[in-house]
Coordinates of C-alpha atoms and ligand atoms in Angstrom, one line a residue:
M1 CA 32.6 -18.4 -7.6
H2 CA 34.6 -21.5 -8.6
V3 CA 32.6 -24.6 -7.7
A4 CA 33.4 -28.3 -8.1
V5 CA 30.6 -31.0 -7.9
I6 CA 31.9 -34.5 -7.3
G7 CA 29.4 -37.1 -8.5
T8 CA 27.3 -36.3 -11.5
G9 CA 24.1 -38.2 -10.9
Y10 CA 20.6 -36.8 -10.4
V11 CA 21.7 -34.5 -7.6
G12 CA 25.2 -33.5 -8.8
L13 CA 24.3 -32.8 -12.4
V14 CA 21.2 -30.7 -11.5
A15 CA 23.1 -28.8 -8.8
G16 CA 26.0 -28.2 -11.1
A17 CA 23.9 -27.0 -14.0
C18 CA 21.8 -24.7 -11.7
L19 CA 24.9 -23.2 -10.0
A20 CA 26.4 -22.5 -13.4
E21 CA 23.1 -20.9 -14.6
T22 CA 23.5 -18.4 -11.7
G23 CA 26.9 -17.3 -13.0
N24 CA 29.3 -19.6 -11.2
D25 CA 32.1 -21.5 -12.9
V26 CA 31.2 -25.1 -12.2
I27 CA 33.2 -28.3 -12.9
C28 CA 31.2 -31.5 -12.6
A29 CA 33.4 -34.5 -11.9
D30 CA 32.6 -38.2 -12.0
I31 CA 34.6 -41.5 -12.1
L32 CA 32.5 -42.8 -14.9
E33 CA 34.3 -42.0 -18.2
E34 CA 31.4 -42.9 -20.4
K35 CA 29.0 -40.6 -18.5
I36 CA 31.4 -37.7 -18.7
A37 CA 32.0 -38.3 -22.4
R38 CA 28.3 -38.2 -23.1
L39 CA 27.8 -35.1 -21.0
N40 CA 30.6 -33.4 -22.8
A41 CA 28.8 -34.2 -26.1
G42 CA 25.7 -32.5 -24.7
E43 CA 23.9 -35.8 -24.0
I44 CA 22.0 -36.1 -20.7
P45 CA 22.2 -39.6 -19.3
I46 CA 18.9 -39.2 -17.2
Y47 CA 15.4 -38.0 -18.0
E48 CA 14.7 -34.9 -16.1
P49 CA 12.4 -32.1 -17.4
G50 CA 14.2 -28.9 -18.3
L51 CA 17.7 -30.3 -17.6
E52 CA 18.9 -30.7 -21.2
P53 CA 18.6 -27.1 -22.3
L54 CA 20.0 -25.9 -19.0
V55 CA 23.1 -28.1 -19.5
A56 CA 23.5 -27.2 -23.2
R57 CA 23.2 -23.4 -22.5
N58 CA 25.8 -23.5 -19.7
L59 CA 28.2 -25.9 -21.6
R60 CA 28.1 -23.4 -24.5
S61 CA 28.8 -20.4 -22.3
G62 CA 31.8 -22.3 -20.8
R63 CA 30.5 -21.9 -17.2
L64 CA 29.8 -25.6 -17.0
T65 CA 32.5 -28.3 -17.7
F66 CA 32.7 -32.0 -17.2
T67 CA 35.7 -34.1 -16.2
T68 CA 36.9 -37.3 -14.8
D69 CA 40.0 -35.5 -13.4
I70 CA 38.8 -35.0 -9.9
P71 CA 42.0 -33.6 -8.5
A72 CA 42.1 -31.0 -11.2
A73 CA 38.5 -30.1 -10.4
V74 CA 39.3 -29.7 -6.7
K75 CA 42.4 -27.6 -7.4
A76 CA 40.5 -25.2 -9.6
S77 CA 37.7 -24.6 -7.0
D78 CA 37.0 -22.8 -3.8
I79 CA 33.8 -24.7 -3.0
I80 CA 33.5 -28.4 -3.5
F81 CA 30.2 -30.3 -3.3
I82 CA 30.3 -34.1 -2.6
A83 CA 27.2 -35.4 -4.4
V84 CA 28.1 -39.1 -4.8
G85 CA 25.8 -42.0 -4.1
T86 CA 25.2 -43.3 -0.6
P87 CA 23.5 -46.6 -1.4
R88 CA 22.1 -49.0 1.2
D89 CA 24.7 -51.2 2.9
E90 CA 23.8 -54.8 3.6
D91 CA 22.7 -54.0 7.2
G92 CA 20.5 -51.1 6.1
S93 CA 22.9 -48.4 7.0
A94 CA 24.2 -45.8 4.5
D95 CA 27.3 -46.9 2.6
L96 CA 29.7 -44.0 3.0
Q97 CA 32.6 -45.5 0.9
H98 CA 32.1 -43.1 -2.1
V99 CA 31.7 -40.1 0.2
L100 CA 34.9 -40.8 2.1
E101 CA 36.8 -41.7 -1.1
A102 CA 35.8 -38.3 -2.5
A103 CA 36.9 -36.7 0.7
R104 CA 40.3 -38.3 0.6
T105 CA 40.8 -37.3 -3.0
I106 CA 39.8 -33.7 -2.0
G107 CA 42.4 -33.8 0.8
Q108 CA 45.1 -35.1 -1.5
S109 CA 44.3 -32.3 -4.0
M110 CA 44.0 -29.3 -1.7
N111 CA 46.1 -26.3 -2.8
T112 CA 44.3 -23.5 -0.9
E113 CA 41.7 -23.0 1.9
K114 CA 38.4 -24.6 0.7
I115 CA 34.8 -25.3 1.6
V116 CA 33.8 -28.9 1.3
I117 CA 30.1 -29.6 1.3
A118 CA 28.4 -32.9 2.0
K119 CA 25.4 -32.7 -0.3
S120 CA 24.8 -36.5 -0.4
T121 CA 22.3 -37.8 2.1
V122 CA 24.5 -38.9 5.0
P123 CA 23.9 -40.0 8.6
V124 CA 24.5 -37.6 11.5
G125 CA 28.2 -37.6 12.2
T126 CA 29.3 -38.0 8.6
A127 CA 30.5 -34.4 8.1
A128 CA 33.0 -35.0 10.9
K129 CA 34.3 -38.1 9.1
V130 CA 34.6 -36.1 5.9
R131 CA 36.7 -33.5 7.8
E132 CA 38.9 -36.2 9.3
A133 CA 39.4 -37.8 5.8
V134 CA 40.3 -34.4 4.2
E135 CA 42.5 -33.3 7.1
A136 CA 44.4 -36.6 7.1
E137 CA 45.7 -35.7 3.7
T138 CA 46.5 -31.9 3.9
D139 CA 47.6 -29.0 6.1
H140 CA 45.4 -26.5 4.2
K141 CA 42.4 -25.2 6.1
V142 CA 39.1 -26.9 5.3
H143 CA 35.6 -25.8 6.2
V144 CA 33.1 -28.6 6.1
C145 CA 29.3 -28.0 5.7
S146 CA 26.3 -30.2 5.5
N147 CA 23.9 -29.0 2.8
P148 CA 21.4 -31.8 2.1
E149 CA 19.4 -31.7 -1.1
F150 CA 15.6 -31.8 -1.2
L151 CA 15.0 -31.9 -4.9
K152 CA 12.4 -34.4 -6.3
E153 CA 13.2 -36.4 -9.4
G154 CA 10.9 -35.3 -12.1
A155 CA 10.9 -31.7 -10.9
A156 CA 14.6 -31.5 -9.9
V157 CA 15.5 -28.4 -11.8
D158 CA 12.5 -26.4 -10.6
D159 CA 13.1 -27.6 -7.0
F160 CA 16.7 -26.6 -7.1
M161 CA 16.0 -23.2 -8.7
K162 CA 13.1 -22.5 -6.3
P163 CA 13.7 -24.5 -3.1
D164 CA 11.1 -24.4 -0.3
R165 CA 14.1 -23.9 1.9
V166 CA 17.9 -24.4 1.9
I167 CA 19.4 -26.2 4.9
I168 CA 23.0 -25.4 5.7
G169 CA 24.9 -26.9 8.6
V170 CA 28.1 -25.1 9.4
D171 CA 30.7 -24.7 12.1
S172 CA 32.3 -21.5 10.9
D173 CA 31.0 -18.0 10.2
Y174 CA 33.1 -17.8 7.0
A175 CA 31.4 -21.0 5.5
A176 CA 27.9 -19.7 6.5
E177 CA 28.6 -16.4 4.7
V178 CA 29.9 -18.0 1.5
M179 CA 27.0 -20.5 1.4
R180 CA 24.4 -17.9 2.0
D181 CA 25.9 -15.9 -0.9
L182 CA 26.1 -18.9 -3.2
Y183 CA 22.4 -19.7 -2.6
S184 CA 21.1 -16.1 -2.6
P185 CA 20.0 -16.2 -6.3
F186 CA 17.7 -19.2 -5.5
V187 CA 15.8 -17.6 -2.6
R188 CA 15.0 -14.2 -4.0
T189 CA 11.3 -14.6 -3.2
G190 CA 12.1 -14.9 0.4
N191 CA 12.2 -18.6 1.0
A192 CA 14.4 -19.5 4.0
V193 CA 18.0 -20.2 4.1
L194 CA 18.3 -22.0 7.4
I195 CA 21.8 -21.9 8.9
M196 CA 22.2 -24.4 11.7
D197 CA 24.7 -26.7 13.3
I198 CA 25.9 -29.6 11.2
A199 CA 24.2 -32.4 13.2
S200 CA 20.8 -30.7 12.9
A201 CA 21.3 -30.3 9.1
E202 CA 22.2 -33.9 8.7
I203 CA 19.2 -35.1 10.7
T204 CA 16.8 -32.7 8.9
K205 CA 17.2 -34.5 5.6
Y206 CA 16.5 -37.9 7.1
A207 CA 13.6 -36.6 9.2
A208 CA 12.0 -35.0 6.2
N209 CA 12.1 -38.1 4.1
A210 CA 11.0 -40.3 7.0
M211 CA 8.1 -38.0 7.7
L212 CA 7.0 -38.2 4.0
A213 CA 7.4 -42.0 3.9
T214 CA 5.4 -42.2 7.2
R215 CA 2.5 -40.3 5.6
I216 CA 2.5 -42.7 2.7
S217 CA 2.6 -45.9 4.8
F218 CA -0.1 -44.3 7.1
M219 CA -2.4 -43.8 4.2
N220 CA -1.8 -47.3 2.9
A221 CA -2.7 -48.6 6.3
V222 CA -5.9 -46.5 6.3
A223 CA -6.6 -47.8 2.7
G224 CA -6.4 -51.4 4.1
L225 CA -9.1 -50.5 6.6
C226 CA -11.3 -48.8 3.9
E227 CA -11.1 -52.0 1.8
R228 CA -12.4 -54.1 4.7
T229 CA -15.3 -51.8 5.5
G230 CA -16.6 -50.5 2.1
A231 CA -15.3 -47.0 2.8
D232 CA -13.6 -44.9 0.1
V233 CA -10.1 -43.9 1.0
N234 CA -10.3 -41.0 -1.5
M235 CA -13.0 -39.4 0.7
V236 CA -11.1 -40.1 3.8
R237 CA -8.0 -38.6 2.2
Q238 CA -9.9 -35.4 1.3
G239 CA -11.6 -35.4 4.7
I240 CA -8.3 -35.4 6.7
G241 CA -6.3 -33.4 4.2
S242 CA -8.6 -30.3 4.5
D243 CA -7.5 -30.0 8.1
Q244 CA -4.8 -27.3 7.9
R245 CA -2.8 -29.1 10.6
I246 CA -2.6 -32.1 8.3
G247 CA -2.5 -30.6 4.8
S248 CA -3.4 -32.4 1.6
Q249 CA 0.0 -33.4 0.2
F250 CA 1.5 -36.8 0.3
L251 CA -1.8 -38.5 1.4
F252 CA -2.3 -40.7 -1.7
P253 CA -2.4 -44.4 -1.0
G254 CA -0.8 -46.6 -3.6
V255 CA 1.6 -49.5 -4.3
G256 CA 4.2 -48.2 -1.8
Y257 CA 7.1 -45.8 -2.1
G258 CA 10.2 -46.7 -4.2
G259 CA 13.0 -44.8 -5.7
S260 CA 16.6 -44.2 -4.7
C261 CA 15.8 -42.2 -1.5
F262 CA 12.8 -43.1 0.7
P263 CA 13.5 -46.8 1.1
K264 CA 17.2 -46.4 1.8
D265 CA 16.8 -43.3 3.9
V266 CA 14.1 -44.8 6.1
K267 CA 16.3 -47.9 6.6
A268 CA 19.4 -45.9 7.3
L269 CA 17.6 -43.7 9.9
I270 CA 16.3 -46.8 11.6
R271 CA 19.8 -48.1 11.8
T272 CA 21.3 -44.8 13.1
M273 CA 18.5 -44.5 15.8
A274 CA 19.0 -48.1 16.9
E275 CA 22.8 -47.6 17.1
L276 CA 22.4 -44.4 19.2
G277 CA 19.7 -45.9 21.5
A278 CA 16.8 -43.8 20.1
D279 CA 13.5 -45.6 19.5
P280 CA 13.1 -46.4 15.7
S281 CA 9.8 -48.4 16.1
I282 CA 7.6 -46.0 14.3
L283 CA 9.9 -46.1 11.3
Q284 CA 10.3 -49.9 11.4
A285 CA 6.5 -50.0 11.0
V286 CA 6.6 -47.6 8.1
D287 CA 9.2 -49.8 6.4
D288 CA 7.4 -53.0 7.0
L289 CA 4.1 -51.6 5.8
N290 CA 5.8 -50.5 2.6
D291 CA 7.3 -53.9 1.9
H292 CA 3.9 -55.4 2.3
Q293 CA 2.3 -52.7 0.1
K294 CA 4.7 -53.3 -2.8
G295 CA 3.2 -56.8 -3.1
L296 CA -0.4 -55.5 -3.2
L297 CA -1.0 -55.6 -7.0
L298 CA 0.6 -59.1 -7.3
G299 CA -1.6 -60.3 -4.5
L300 CA -4.7 -59.0 -6.1
V301 CA -3.8 -60.6 -9.5
V302 CA -3.1 -63.9 -7.8
D303 CA -6.3 -63.8 -5.7
R304 CA -8.3 -63.2 -8.9
L305 CA -6.5 -65.3 -11.5
G306 CA -4.8 -68.0 -9.4
E307 CA -1.2 -68.9 -8.5
D308 CA -0.5 -70.5 -11.9
L309 CA -0.5 -67.7 -14.6
T310 CA 0.9 -69.9 -17.4
G311 CA -0.5 -69.0 -20.7
L312 CA -1.8 -65.7 -19.5
T313 CA -0.7 -62.3 -20.8
I314 CA -0.6 -59.5 -18.3
A315 CA -0.2 -55.9 -19.5
V316 CA 1.7 -53.4 -17.4
W317 CA 1.4 -49.6 -17.6
G318 CA 4.1 -47.8 -15.7
L319 CA 7.5 -49.1 -14.7
A320 CA 9.2 -46.0 -13.1
F321 CA 8.8 -45.7 -9.4
K322 CA 6.8 -42.5 -10.0
A323 CA 5.7 -40.3 -12.8
N324 CA 8.1 -37.9 -14.7
T325 CA 11.2 -40.0 -14.1
D326 CA 13.0 -42.9 -15.8
D327 CA 14.2 -44.2 -12.4
M328 CA 13.2 -47.7 -11.5
R329 CA 15.3 -48.1 -8.4
E330 CA 13.2 -50.0 -5.8
A331 CA 10.1 -49.5 -8.0
P332 CA 7.0 -51.4 -7.0
S333 CA 6.7 -52.6 -10.6
L334 CA 9.8 -54.8 -10.1
V335 CA 8.0 -56.7 -7.4
T336 CA 4.9 -57.3 -9.4
I337 CA 6.7 -58.2 -12.6
E338 CA 9.1 -60.7 -11.0
G339 CA 6.0 -62.3 -9.3
L340 CA 4.1 -62.5 -12.5
L341 CA 7.1 -64.0 -14.4
E342 CA 7.7 -66.6 -11.6
R343 CA 4.1 -67.7 -12.0
G344 CA 4.5 -68.2 -15.7
A345 CA 2.8 -65.1 -17.1
R346 CA 3.8 -63.3 -20.3
V347 CA 4.4 -59.7 -19.4
V348 CA 4.0 -56.9 -21.9
A349 CA 4.8 -53.4 -20.6
H350 CA 4.8 -49.7 -21.5
D351 CA 6.3 -46.7 -19.8
P352 CA 6.8 -43.2 -21.3
E353 CA 10.4 -42.9 -20.1
A354 CA 11.7 -46.0 -18.3
M355 CA 11.7 -48.5 -21.2
T356 CA 15.5 -48.4 -21.7
E357 CA 16.0 -48.9 -18.0
A358 CA 13.4 -51.8 -18.0
A359 CA 15.2 -53.4 -20.9
R360 CA 18.4 -53.2 -19.0
R361 CA 16.8 -54.9 -16.0
F362 CA 14.6 -57.5 -17.6
G363 CA 16.3 -58.2 -21.0
D364 CA 14.0 -60.4 -23.0
R365 CA 12.1 -61.7 -20.0
I366 CA 9.4 -59.1 -20.7
E367 CA 8.2 -57.4 -23.9
L368 CA 8.3 -53.6 -24.1
L369 CA 6.2 -51.7 -26.6
D370 CA 6.2 -48.0 -27.5
D371 CA 2.4 -47.9 -27.9
A372 CA 0.5 -48.1 -24.6
Y373 CA -2.6 -49.6 -26.3
A374 CA -0.6 -52.3 -28.1
V375 CA 0.5 -53.8 -24.8
L376 CA -3.2 -54.5 -24.0
E377 CA -3.7 -56.8 -27.1
G378 CA -4.9 -60.2 -25.8
A379 CA -4.1 -59.5 -22.2
T380 CA -6.1 -61.0 -19.4
A381 CA -5.5 -57.9 -17.2
L382 CA -3.8 -54.5 -17.1
V383 CA -1.8 -53.7 -14.1
I384 CA -1.0 -50.0 -13.5
H385 CA 2.0 -48.9 -11.3
T386 CA 2.8 -45.3 -12.2
E387 CA 0.6 -42.2 -12.3
W388 CA 1.9 -40.9 -15.7
N389 CA -0.4 -38.2 -17.2
P390 CA -1.2 -40.1 -20.4
Y391 CA -2.7 -43.0 -18.3
R392 CA -5.1 -40.7 -16.5
R393 CA -7.6 -40.1 -19.3
P394 CA -7.0 -42.9 -21.7
G395 CA -9.4 -44.1 -24.5
F396 CA -11.4 -46.6 -22.5
D397 CA -13.1 -47.9 -25.7
R398 CA -9.7 -48.7 -27.2
M399 CA -8.6 -50.4 -24.0
K400 CA -11.7 -52.5 -23.8
A401 CA -11.4 -53.6 -27.4
A402 CA -7.7 -54.5 -27.0
L403 CA -7.9 -56.4 -23.7
A404 CA -8.9 -60.1 -23.9
E405 CA -10.9 -59.5 -20.7
P406 CA -11.7 -55.9 -19.5
R407 CA -9.9 -56.1 -16.1
I408 CA -7.7 -53.5 -14.5
F409 CA -5.6 -53.6 -11.3
D410 CA -4.9 -49.9 -10.6
G411 CA -2.2 -49.2 -8.0
R412 CA -2.7 -45.5 -8.3
N413 CA -6.4 -44.9 -8.1
L414 CA -6.5 -43.2 -11.5
Y415 CA -10.1 -43.9 -12.4
D416 CA -13.5 -43.7 -10.8
P417 CA -14.7 -47.2 -9.7
A418 CA -18.4 -46.6 -10.5
G419 CA -17.6 -45.1 -14.0
M420 CA -15.4 -48.1 -14.7
A421 CA -18.2 -50.5 -13.8
R422 CA -20.6 -48.6 -16.1
M423 CA -18.1 -49.1 -18.9
G424 CA -18.0 -52.8 -18.2
F425 CA -14.5 -53.0 -16.6
E426 CA -13.7 -55.2 -13.7
Y427 CA -11.7 -52.7 -11.6
Y428 CA -9.5 -53.1 -8.6
S429 CA -7.9 -50.1 -6.9
V430 CA -6.4 -49.2 -3.5
G431 CA -8.7 -48.6 -0.5
R432 CA -11.9 -48.4 -2.6
A433 CA -14.6 -50.9 -3.6
V434 CA -13.9 -53.5 -6.3
T435 CA -16.3 -52.9 -9.1
G436 CA -17.6 -54.6 -12.2
V437 CA -17.0 -58.2 -11.0
A438 CA -19.8 -60.5 -12.3
E439 CA -21.9 -62.0 -9.6
G440 CA -21.8 -65.7 -8.8
Ligands
LIG501 P1 23.4 -41.2 -8.5 O1 23.6 -42.6 -8.3 O2 22.4 -40.8 -9.6 O3 24.8 -40.5 -8.8 C1 25.9 -40.6 -8.1 C2 27.1 -40.4 -9.0 O4 28.3 -40.3 -8.2 C3 27.4 -41.4 -10.0 O5 27.4 -40.8 -11.3 C4 28.7 -42.1 -9.6 O6 29.5 -42.5 -10.7 C5 29.4 -40.9 -8.9 N1 30.5 -41.3 -8.0 C6 30.5 -42.4 -7.1 N2 31.7 -42.4 -6.5 C7 32.4 -41.3 -6.9 C8 33.7 -40.8 -6.6 N3 34.5 -41.3 -5.7 N4 34.1 -39.7 -7.3 C9 33.3 -39.1 -8.2 N5 32.1 -39.6 -8.6 C10 31.6 -40.7 -7.9 O7 23.0 -40.6 -7.1 P2 21.9 -39.4 -6.9 O8 20.6 -39.9 -7.0 O9 22.4 -38.2 -7.6 O10 22.2 -39.2 -5.3 C11 23.4 -38.7 -4.8 C12 23.1 -38.4 -3.3 O11 22.1 -37.4 -3.1 C13 22.7 -39.6 -2.5 O12 23.2 -39.5 -1.2 C14 21.2 -39.4 -2.4 O13 20.6 -40.1 -1.3 C15 21.0 -37.9 -2.3 N6 19.8 -37.4 -2.9 C16 19.2 -37.9 -4.0 C17 18.0 -37.4 -4.5 C18 17.3 -37.9 -5.7 O14 16.2 -37.6 -5.9 N7 18.0 -38.7 -6.5 C19 17.4 -36.3 -3.8 C20 18.0 -35.8 -2.7 C21 19.2 -36.3 -2.2

């Protein structure tokens, strides 16, 4: 099939590469000339495991091409995905300007009957607006679908190639048939392709993200109770997660959710529900709790070391909003680091993949070092934001020797509190006892 993907970010690039891998001719289009030039040179602008060889292979075979000529991409394709960003608007709602701009361009470039697919995360009712925008520009027949994406950054290629399910919202049998066919290579092991009405598909995406965000905020609230009672949230987590009705995934307390999806999608769903007279109070609580949780590590540091951190060096491990990505959008590390800098601290940080992004955001306001142990030299404390594998089993002797004081604020519960106390660390984590603090 001839496929165009408009918007070549995390979702568009991964979708385009995977659709090319299964034999389609795919044109990925974006307005950013520099991005397209890099992609045409085989350079991948984001860190995503497995993506680089996939793109290189399909570029070589000629099945995958990149362009800034969006009208040409539309004309050459029967199926057009809109995968542009839908950032948060000032009032919390999803900003649809890029989606509707893409829809207008599609309309202006229609030369045959085509299927247009809203892959971006968009509020219920958006597919109808896309149809309107396309139809305002053309007399050619258009089929509009909603096909929200569920991939996770850090595992995006795997998620796209082997999805738990594919959600397709349609209003024509023709579109349903073509979409089922397009996705058939990805569901050979029997995972579901769920064909439904468009509104249900649009809501499914937000409901899924809001449910996951709710689990995180719920566990963070439980962690707060554990801290006040001497209970261990890790035991509580295992205790509830072994109930099959609850399940063990997404029950880890921490420093709050970040990234480009959960924060904006929860806010957008609150906004949509409020506008339509549905009760968003549960999600408002989820959102409020998360804002509070993002300040957790800064609060612990200030409680222990005081409001004035002038003259102190604080080491930071982990800048990305989660492991296996270089994405720092809405990352909890941003809240901690800004707070540390405001209070006069010197911040020295490490992340396996997000250093370029951190340098772009902070410039010379923080120091970034390639060696995770070097950032500890002379630091009064280490603050951990991200659960990268290399941080899970570090050389504790080396850490202790490098730190000016053996003190760790761990926002991901990577270590065993009792073990840390035995090794002589003062250790703070989430929803578990503080250990190793000298009495008196
Ligand atoms: P992104 O910011 O990484 O990429 C968006 C791309 O769209 C950019 O390259 C931008 O230049 C391009 N663009 C903007 N306007 C354009 C236009 N008019 N024509 C052509 N290109 C245009 O965004 P993303 O993370 O890939 O997310 C895209 C959508 O998918 C969002 O709605 C997001 O909520 C959703 N989503 C994201 C993820 C994720 O993990 N990142 C997962 C599922 C769904």
